[in-house]
mmCIF file of C-alpha atoms in Angstrom:
data_model
loop_
_atom_site.group_PDB
_atom_site.id
_atom_site.type_symbol
_atom_site.label_atom_id
_atom_site.label_comp_id
_atom_site.label_asym_id
_atom_site.label_seq_id
_atom_site.Cartn_x
_atom_site.Cartn_y
_atom_site.Cartn_z
ATOM 1 C CA MET S 1 2.122 129.817 60.037
ATOM 2 C CA VAL S 2 -1.440 130.228 59.717
ATOM 3 C CA ASN S 3 -1.677 127.014 57.686
ATOM 4 C CA LYS S 4 -0.486 124.702 60.046
ATOM 5 C CA ARG S 5 -3.301 122.417 61.390
ATOM 6 C CA ILE S 6 -3.608 119.420 63.320
ATOM 7 C CA ASP S 7 -3.538 116.016 61.410
ATOM 8 C CA GLU S 8 -7.066 113.998 62.912
ATOM 9 C CA PRO S 9 -5.645 110.574 62.083
ATOM 10 C CA THR S 10 -2.111 111.164 63.510
ATOM 11 C CA GLY S 11 -2.213 113.931 65.886
ATOM 12 C CA THR S 12 0.707 115.377 64.060
ATOM 13 C CA GLU S 13 1.044 118.891 63.298
ATOM 14 C CA THR S 14 1.677 119.381 59.803
ATOM 15 C CA VAL S 15 4.424 121.534 58.333
ATOM 16 C CA GLY S 16 1.944 124.213 56.711
ATOM 17 C CA HIS S 17 2.280 124.127 53.040
ATOM 18 C CA GLU S 18 -0.050 122.000 50.730
ATOM 19 C CA TRP S 19 0.305 121.013 46.835
ATOM 20 C CA ASP S 20 -2.757 119.527 44.955
ATOM 21 C CA GLY S 21 -4.222 118.096 48.353
ATOM 22 C CA ILE S 22 -0.961 116.516 49.785
ATOM 23 C CA GLU S 23 0.116 117.780 52.934
ATOM 24 C CA GLU S 24 3.444 116.918 55.044
ATOM 25 C CA LEU S 25 3.809 116.070 58.518
ATOM 26 C CA ASP S 26 6.314 117.671 60.718
ATOM 27 C CA THR S 27 6.752 114.179 62.247
ATOM 28 C CA PRO S 28 9.680 114.957 65.066
ATOM 29 C CA MET S 29 12.842 113.081 64.935
ATOM 30 C CA PRO S 30 13.022 109.593 67.113
ATOM 31 C CA ARG S 31 15.148 110.344 70.427
ATOM 32 C CA TRP S 32 17.572 107.643 69.717
ATOM 33 C CA TRP S 33 18.323 109.019 66.678
ATOM 34 C CA LEU S 34 18.673 112.666 68.129
ATOM 35 C CA TRP S 35 21.315 111.302 70.916
ATOM 36 C CA THR S 36 23.120 109.541 67.976
ATOM 37 C CA LEU S 37 23.237 112.681 66.127
ATOM 38 C CA TYR S 38 24.726 114.487 69.202
ATOM 39 C CA LEU S 39 27.096 111.956 70.513
ATOM 40 C CA THR S 40 28.744 111.755 66.834
ATOM 41 C CA ILE S 41 29.405 115.723 67.140
ATOM 42 C CA VAL S 42 30.869 115.582 70.527
ATOM 43 C CA TRP S 43 33.045 112.525 69.405
ATOM 44 C CA GLY S 44 33.991 114.888 66.018
ATOM 45 C CA ILE S 45 34.925 117.833 68.405
ATOM 46 C CA ILE S 46 37.023 115.036 70.775
ATOM 47 C CA TYR S 47 38.867 113.719 67.507
ATOM 48 C CA VAL S 48 39.644 116.952 66.108
ATOM 49 C CA ILE S 49 41.309 118.172 69.604
ATOM 50 C CA LEU S 50 43.150 114.554 70.126
ATOM 51 C CA TYR S 51 44.349 113.420 66.322
ATOM 52 C CA PRO S 52 45.271 115.243 63.197
ATOM 53 C CA ALA S 53 42.544 116.840 61.437
ATOM 54 C CA TRP S 54 42.787 120.045 59.245
ATOM 55 C CA PRO S 55 45.243 119.963 56.835
ATOM 56 C CA LEU S 56 47.266 122.841 56.124
ATOM 57 C CA VAL S 57 49.933 124.074 53.645
ATOM 58 C CA ASP S 58 52.518 121.492 54.247
ATOM 59 C CA LYS S 59 50.988 119.309 57.299
ATOM 60 C CA ALA S 60 48.081 118.631 59.016
ATOM 61 C CA THR S 61 47.120 119.869 62.674
ATOM 62 C CA GLU S 62 49.199 117.525 64.919
ATOM 63 C CA GLY S 63 46.858 116.837 67.981
ATOM 64 C CA VAL S 64 47.342 116.851 71.470
ATOM 65 C CA LEU S 65 48.006 112.943 71.200
ATOM 66 C CA GLY S 66 51.058 113.615 68.793
ATOM 67 C CA TRP S 67 49.705 110.538 66.900
ATOM 68 C CA SER S 68 50.151 110.154 63.163
ATOM 69 C CA SER S 69 49.795 107.750 60.650
ATOM 70 C CA ARG S 70 53.001 108.430 59.219
ATOM 71 C CA GLY S 71 54.768 108.126 62.457
ATOM 72 C CA GLU S 72 53.190 104.719 62.745
ATOM 73 C CA LEU S 73 54.612 103.608 59.491
ATOM 74 C CA ALA S 74 57.885 104.932 60.471
ATOM 75 C CA LYS S 75 57.771 102.812 63.730
ATOM 76 C CA GLU S 76 56.899 99.610 61.971
ATOM 77 C CA MET S 77 59.411 100.292 59.149
ATOM 78 C CA SER S 78 61.928 100.965 61.997
ATOM 79 C CA ALA S 79 61.228 97.567 63.554
ATOM 80 C CA VAL S 80 61.383 95.585 60.224
ATOM 81 C CA ASP S 81 64.650 97.050 59.367
ATOM 82 C CA GLN S 82 66.329 95.975 62.876
ATOM 83 C CA ALA S 83 64.490 92.394 62.247
ATOM 84 C CA ARG S 84 66.586 92.637 58.518
ATOM 85 C CA VAL S 85 69.833 93.644 60.270
ATOM 86 C CA SER S 86 69.892 90.892 62.758
ATOM 87 C CA VAL S 87 68.873 88.524 59.479
ATOM 88 C CA ARG S 88 71.662 89.973 57.363
ATOM 89 C CA GLU S 89 74.438 89.800 60.457
ATOM 90 C CA GLU S 90 73.458 86.165 60.693
ATOM 91 C CA LEU S 91 73.857 85.781 56.736
ATOM 92 C CA SER S 92 77.011 87.888 56.969
ATOM 93 C CA ARG S 93 78.526 85.100 59.523
ATOM 94 C CA ILE S 94 77.426 81.893 57.903
ATOM 95 C CA PRO S 95 79.135 80.074 55.452
ATOM 96 C CA ILE S 96 77.164 79.615 51.966
ATOM 97 C CA GLU S 97 77.496 76.157 51.856
ATOM 98 C CA ARG S 98 75.911 75.679 55.634
ATOM 99 C CA LEU S 99 73.130 77.791 54.763
ATOM 100 C CA PRO S 100 70.655 74.817 54.244
ATOM 101 C CA GLU S 101 71.544 73.414 57.594
ATOM 102 C CA ASN S 102 69.621 76.546 59.058
ATOM 103 C CA SER S 103 65.746 76.140 57.953
ATOM 104 C CA GLY S 104 64.669 79.369 58.912
ATOM 105 C CA LEU S 105 67.637 81.617 58.010
ATOM 106 C CA PHE S 106 67.644 79.471 54.485
ATOM 107 C CA ALA S 107 63.833 80.676 54.303
ATOM 108 C CA GLN S 108 64.647 84.145 55.120
ATOM 109 C CA ALA S 109 67.681 84.241 52.062
ATOM 110 C CA VAL S 110 65.369 82.590 49.662
ATOM 111 C CA ALA S 111 62.711 85.530 50.445
ATOM 112 C CA GLY S 112 65.220 88.021 50.120
ATOM 113 C CA GLY S 113 66.621 86.394 47.197
ATOM 114 C CA ARG S 114 63.462 86.700 45.425
ATOM 115 C CA SER S 115 62.935 90.047 45.749
ATOM 116 C CA ALA S 116 66.573 91.095 44.809
ATOM 117 C CA PHE S 117 66.043 88.778 41.676
ATOM 118 C CA GLN S 118 63.056 90.524 40.433
ATOM 119 C CA VAL S 119 64.868 93.825 40.769
ATOM 120 C CA HIS S 120 68.275 92.737 39.484
ATOM 121 C CA CYS S 121 67.949 89.545 37.375
ATOM 122 C CA SER S 122 64.449 89.174 36.115
ATOM 123 C CA GLN S 123 65.261 91.852 33.032
ATOM 124 C CA CYS S 124 67.103 88.804 31.486
ATOM 125 C CA HIS S 125 66.009 85.934 33.211
ATOM 126 C CA GLY S 126 62.394 86.218 33.296
ATOM 127 C CA SER S 127 60.076 86.553 36.304
ATOM 128 C CA GLY S 128 59.836 83.065 36.877
ATOM 129 C CA ALA S 129 63.448 82.639 36.132
ATOM 130 C CA ALA S 130 62.652 80.596 32.511
ATOM 131 C CA GLY S 131 65.501 82.560 30.520
ATOM 132 C CA SER S 132 65.285 82.666 26.833
ATOM 133 C CA GLN S 133 66.186 80.632 23.923
ATOM 134 C CA THR S 134 65.950 83.656 21.759
ATOM 135 C CA LEU S 135 68.120 85.690 23.472
ATOM 136 C CA GLY S 136 70.591 83.358 25.118
ATOM 137 C CA TYR S 137 69.562 83.754 28.544
ATOM 138 C CA PRO S 138 69.291 80.232 30.502
ATOM 139 C CA ASN S 139 66.591 78.817 32.380
ATOM 140 C CA LEU S 140 67.536 78.645 36.077
ATOM 141 C CA ASN S 141 64.930 76.373 36.731
ATOM 142 C CA ASP S 142 66.572 73.153 35.446
ATOM 143 C CA ASP S 143 69.465 71.357 36.379
ATOM 144 C CA ASP S 144 71.598 72.010 33.598
ATOM 145 C CA TRP S 145 74.296 74.286 34.809
ATOM 146 C CA LEU S 146 77.534 75.540 32.703
ATOM 147 C CA TRP S 147 79.482 76.308 35.724
ATOM 148 C CA GLY S 148 78.339 74.232 38.461
ATOM 149 C CA GLY S 149 74.842 74.334 40.390
ATOM 150 C CA ASP S 150 75.888 74.472 44.169
ATOM 151 C CA LEU S 151 75.624 77.178 46.563
ATOM 152 C CA LYS S 152 79.390 78.377 46.270
ATOM 153 C CA ALA S 153 79.536 78.297 42.710
ATOM 154 C CA ILE S 154 76.610 80.068 41.932
ATOM 155 C CA GLU S 155 77.773 82.796 44.189
ATOM 156 C CA TYR S 156 81.108 82.682 42.372
ATOM 157 C CA THR S 157 79.034 83.164 39.319
ATOM 158 C CA LEU S 158 77.307 86.030 40.627
ATOM 159 C CA VAL S 159 80.488 88.076 42.440
ATOM 160 C CA ASN S 160 82.302 87.717 39.058
ATOM 161 C CA GLY S 161 79.830 87.597 36.061
ATOM 162 C CA ILE S 162 80.320 85.554 32.903
ATOM 163 C CA ARG S 163 82.843 87.635 30.230
ATOM 164 C CA ALA S 164 82.632 90.630 32.473
ATOM 165 C CA PRO S 165 84.909 93.289 31.374
ATOM 166 C CA GLY S 166 87.640 94.169 33.392
ATOM 167 C CA VAL S 167 86.873 91.455 36.016
ATOM 168 C CA ASP S 168 89.964 88.842 36.390
ATOM 169 C CA ASP S 169 88.278 86.140 38.066
ATOM 170 C CA THR S 170 85.202 86.176 35.970
ATOM 171 C CA ARG S 171 83.744 82.949 34.182
ATOM 172 C CA ALA S 172 85.344 82.491 30.684
ATOM 173 C CA SER S 173 84.908 80.203 27.845
ATOM 174 C CA VAL S 174 85.404 80.713 24.563
ATOM 175 C CA MET S 175 84.279 78.425 21.217
ATOM 176 C CA PRO S 176 85.947 79.178 18.128
ATOM 177 C CA PRO S 177 84.106 79.703 15.166
ATOM 178 C CA PHE S 178 84.333 76.616 12.435
ATOM 179 C CA GLU S 179 82.952 78.790 9.236
ATOM 180 C CA GLY S 180 85.118 77.480 6.586
ATOM 181 C CA ALA S 181 86.746 74.710 8.556
ATOM 182 C CA PHE S 182 84.185 71.813 7.390
ATOM 183 C CA GLU S 183 82.863 70.929 3.766
ATOM 184 C CA ALA S 184 79.181 70.625 3.389
ATOM 185 C CA ALA S 185 78.960 66.786 4.165
ATOM 186 C CA GLN S 186 81.246 67.076 7.100
ATOM 187 C CA LEU S 187 79.013 69.673 8.635
ATOM 188 C CA ASN S 188 75.699 68.259 7.709
ATOM 189 C CA ALA S 189 77.371 64.946 9.245
ATOM 190 C CA LEU S 190 78.264 66.594 12.649
ATOM 191 C CA VAL S 191 74.929 68.477 13.033
ATOM 192 C CA ASP S 192 73.594 64.836 12.723
ATOM 193 C CA HIS S 193 76.123 63.475 15.620
ATOM 194 C CA THR S 194 75.229 66.450 17.993
ATOM 195 C CA LEU S 195 71.695 65.880 17.697
ATOM 196 C CA SER S 196 72.268 62.300 18.317
ATOM 197 C CA LEU S 197 74.037 62.682 21.753
ATOM 198 C CA SER S 198 70.654 63.597 22.874
ATOM 199 C CA GLY S 199 68.317 61.055 20.770
ATOM 200 C CA LYS S 200 67.303 63.406 18.161
ATOM 201 C CA GLY S 201 69.301 62.379 15.052
ATOM 202 C CA SER S 202 70.964 59.715 13.534
ATOM 203 C CA ARG S 203 74.403 58.449 14.595
ATOM 204 C CA ASN S 204 76.993 58.221 11.437
ATOM 205 C CA ALA S 205 80.773 57.739 11.211
ATOM 206 C CA LEU S 206 81.978 61.200 9.459
ATOM 207 C CA GLY S 207 79.915 63.328 11.892
ATOM 208 C CA ALA S 208 81.649 61.169 14.867
ATOM 209 C CA GLN S 209 84.927 61.191 13.609
ATOM 210 C CA THR S 210 84.613 65.110 12.851
ATOM 211 C CA TYR S 211 83.214 65.684 16.236
ATOM 212 C CA GLU S 212 86.011 63.796 18.115
ATOM 213 C CA ASP S 213 88.343 65.501 15.919
ATOM 214 C CA ASN S 214 87.182 69.093 16.617
ATOM 215 C CA CYS S 215 84.584 68.639 19.805
ATOM 216 C CA SER S 216 85.116 66.400 22.113
ATOM 217 C CA VAL S 217 88.265 67.965 24.000
ATOM 218 C CA CYS S 218 85.655 70.440 25.171
ATOM 219 C CA HIS S 219 82.420 68.753 25.126
ATOM 220 C CA GLY S 220 83.462 65.291 25.925
ATOM 221 C CA LEU S 221 83.101 62.079 23.780
ATOM 222 C CA ALA S 222 79.804 61.537 24.920
ATOM 223 C CA GLY S 223 78.694 65.234 25.161
ATOM 224 C CA GLU S 224 78.718 65.229 28.880
ATOM 225 C CA GLY S 225 80.079 68.809 29.019
ATOM 226 C CA ASN S 226 83.223 70.096 31.132
ATOM 227 C CA ARG S 227 82.154 72.848 33.771
ATOM 228 C CA GLU S 228 86.162 73.753 34.378
ATOM 229 C CA LEU S 229 85.965 75.150 30.901
ATOM 230 C CA GLY S 230 82.192 76.043 30.825
ATOM 231 C CA ALA S 231 81.537 73.773 28.036
ATOM 232 C CA PRO S 232 77.772 73.091 27.934
ATOM 233 C CA ARG S 233 76.608 69.161 27.685
ATOM 234 C CA LEU S 234 75.384 68.142 24.480
ATOM 235 C CA ASN S 235 73.677 65.045 25.362
ATOM 236 C CA ASP S 236 70.418 65.998 27.156
ATOM 237 C CA ALA S 237 67.625 68.147 25.943
ATOM 238 C CA ILE S 238 68.427 71.408 27.340
ATOM 239 C CA TRP S 239 69.636 74.052 24.665
ATOM 240 C CA LEU S 240 70.794 77.392 25.251
ATOM 241 C CA TYR S 241 70.371 78.838 21.673
ATOM 242 C CA GLY S 242 67.829 76.461 20.184
ATOM 243 C CA ASN S 243 68.060 72.647 19.166
ATOM 244 C CA SER S 244 66.994 72.956 15.751
ATOM 245 C CA ARG S 245 69.141 71.987 12.671
ATOM 246 C CA GLU S 246 69.672 75.181 11.635
ATOM 247 C CA GLN S 247 70.221 76.567 14.906
ATOM 248 C CA ILE S 248 73.298 74.280 15.817
ATOM 249 C CA ARG S 249 74.519 74.850 12.166
ATOM 250 C CA GLN S 250 74.938 78.315 13.056
ATOM 251 C CA GLN S 251 76.173 77.649 16.531
ATOM 252 C CA ILE S 252 78.975 75.503 15.375
ATOM 253 C CA LEU S 253 79.931 77.950 12.430
ATOM 254 C CA ASN S 254 79.576 81.435 14.406
ATOM 255 C CA PRO S 255 79.183 80.663 17.964
ATOM 256 C CA LYS S 256 76.986 82.818 20.319
ATOM 257 C CA MET S 257 78.345 83.777 23.951
ATOM 258 C CA GLY S 258 76.375 85.988 26.173
ATOM 259 C CA ARG S 259 77.745 87.817 29.053
ATOM 260 C CA MET S 260 76.305 88.423 32.331
ATOM 261 C CA PRO S 261 77.590 91.084 34.642
ATOM 262 C CA HIS S 262 79.287 90.579 37.826
ATOM 263 C CA TRP S 263 77.348 91.920 40.787
ATOM 264 C CA SER S 264 80.512 92.265 43.084
ATOM 265 C CA GLY S 265 80.733 96.263 44.449
ATOM 266 C CA ARG S 266 77.047 96.814 42.741
ATOM 267 C CA LEU S 267 75.291 94.425 45.499
ATOM 268 C CA ASP S 268 76.706 93.803 49.120
ATOM 269 C CA PRO S 269 77.885 90.424 49.792
ATOM 270 C CA VAL S 270 75.084 89.317 51.784
ATOM 271 C CA THR S 271 72.290 90.107 49.152
ATOM 272 C CA ILE S 272 74.385 88.125 46.768
ATOM 273 C CA LYS S 273 74.455 85.313 49.291
ATOM 274 C CA MET S 274 70.581 85.804 49.610
ATOM 275 C CA LEU S 275 70.491 85.646 45.799
ATOM 276 C CA SER S 276 72.529 82.566 45.553
ATOM 277 C CA ALA S 277 70.142 80.636 47.901
ATOM 278 C CA TYR S 278 67.092 81.799 45.634
ATOM 279 C CA VAL S 279 68.243 80.808 42.524
ATOM 280 C CA TRP S 280 69.846 77.301 44.306
ATOM 281 C CA SER S 281 66.237 76.886 45.216
ATOM 282 C CA LEU S 282 64.294 77.257 41.894
ATOM 283 C CA GLY S 283 64.753 73.351 41.310
ATOM 284 C CA GLY S 284 67.837 72.547 39.906
ATOM 285 C CA GLY S 285 70.358 73.517 42.783
ATOM 286 C CA GLU S 286 72.761 70.715 43.506
ATOM 287 C CA GLU S 287 74.817 69.939 46.780
ATOM 288 C CA PHE S 288 77.816 71.191 47.925
ATOM 289 C CA VAL S 289 80.863 68.464 47.768
ATOM 290 C CA GLU S 290 84.191 69.743 49.299
ATOM 291 C CA VAL S 291 86.868 67.895 47.684
ATOM 292 C CA ALA S 292 89.440 67.256 50.048
ATOM 293 C CA GLU S 293 93.326 67.320 49.286
ATOM 294 C CA ASP S 294 94.995 64.181 48.520
ATOM 295 C CA PRO S 295 97.425 63.548 50.879
ATOM 296 C CA THR S 296 99.767 61.638 48.754
ATOM 297 C CA VAL S 297 100.127 64.296 46.449
ATOM 298 C CA GLU S 298 103.516 66.168 47.389
ATOM 299 C CA VAL S 299 103.611 70.132 46.942
ATOM 300 C CA ASP S 300 106.849 71.726 46.443
ATOM 301 C CA GLU S 301 106.945 74.642 48.487
ATOM 302 C CA GLU S 302 109.050 77.496 48.154
ATOM 303 C CA PRO S 303 111.695 77.817 50.816
#
């Protein structure tokens, strides 16, 4: 262009246009920058040839190396699945009461159980397993157990459920309704006595007698409960349906009795074992004590 000229102070040619006395220098790119640009272009061409690059209708160009992020993910998931198979095989062989003896396997069982708990159990027991007094879902973090808190007892409950329809071996207990069974004075005295078992109320002779006549056969004279019957302890500070006078009154007159589904047939035995380990690990789990048979007891055998 005719307007191009050499800028005297810098010795650089101008681009040829001017605005209000201002001109632009046609300064060449630095060599290192140009070589970097050329190298990135070459690298881009090589990458397009070697790796997936151009999107198509249902996939992308595969590249001569045949590599893909999906393929790498599939390999990693396959390796994880193989590791899980090994762990699950070990878990299927070990008796659940001996699981804590293998700390590494127990830790893996707890991790698997935690994941299964969030999917299958947290809807009722909560994500932190704290339960809900309002809805009657028990807290699994404490050491109060209706049916036993060792690994075998927890596994049995998970397998068979509680009051699960159609399951012969389900956990089951029934508290009779006492609506209309007591006079007002008796009922008030019984509520007071029930609260007194955990140090929350005043003892009284009428309440103690009413309790002994109607409640002690299941809950025990001191309110210690009975796990064989699923009768809860009344002498601690843990309440499934609330500890106010009115809540206790209503539980006596018209008791609530919840249900828990059985997981046998819904979850595989290894997943149930992992769930048992996780629940047991929450803080209230008990040691398994195997009861030996009394050799002095004679057992009649049919011929």
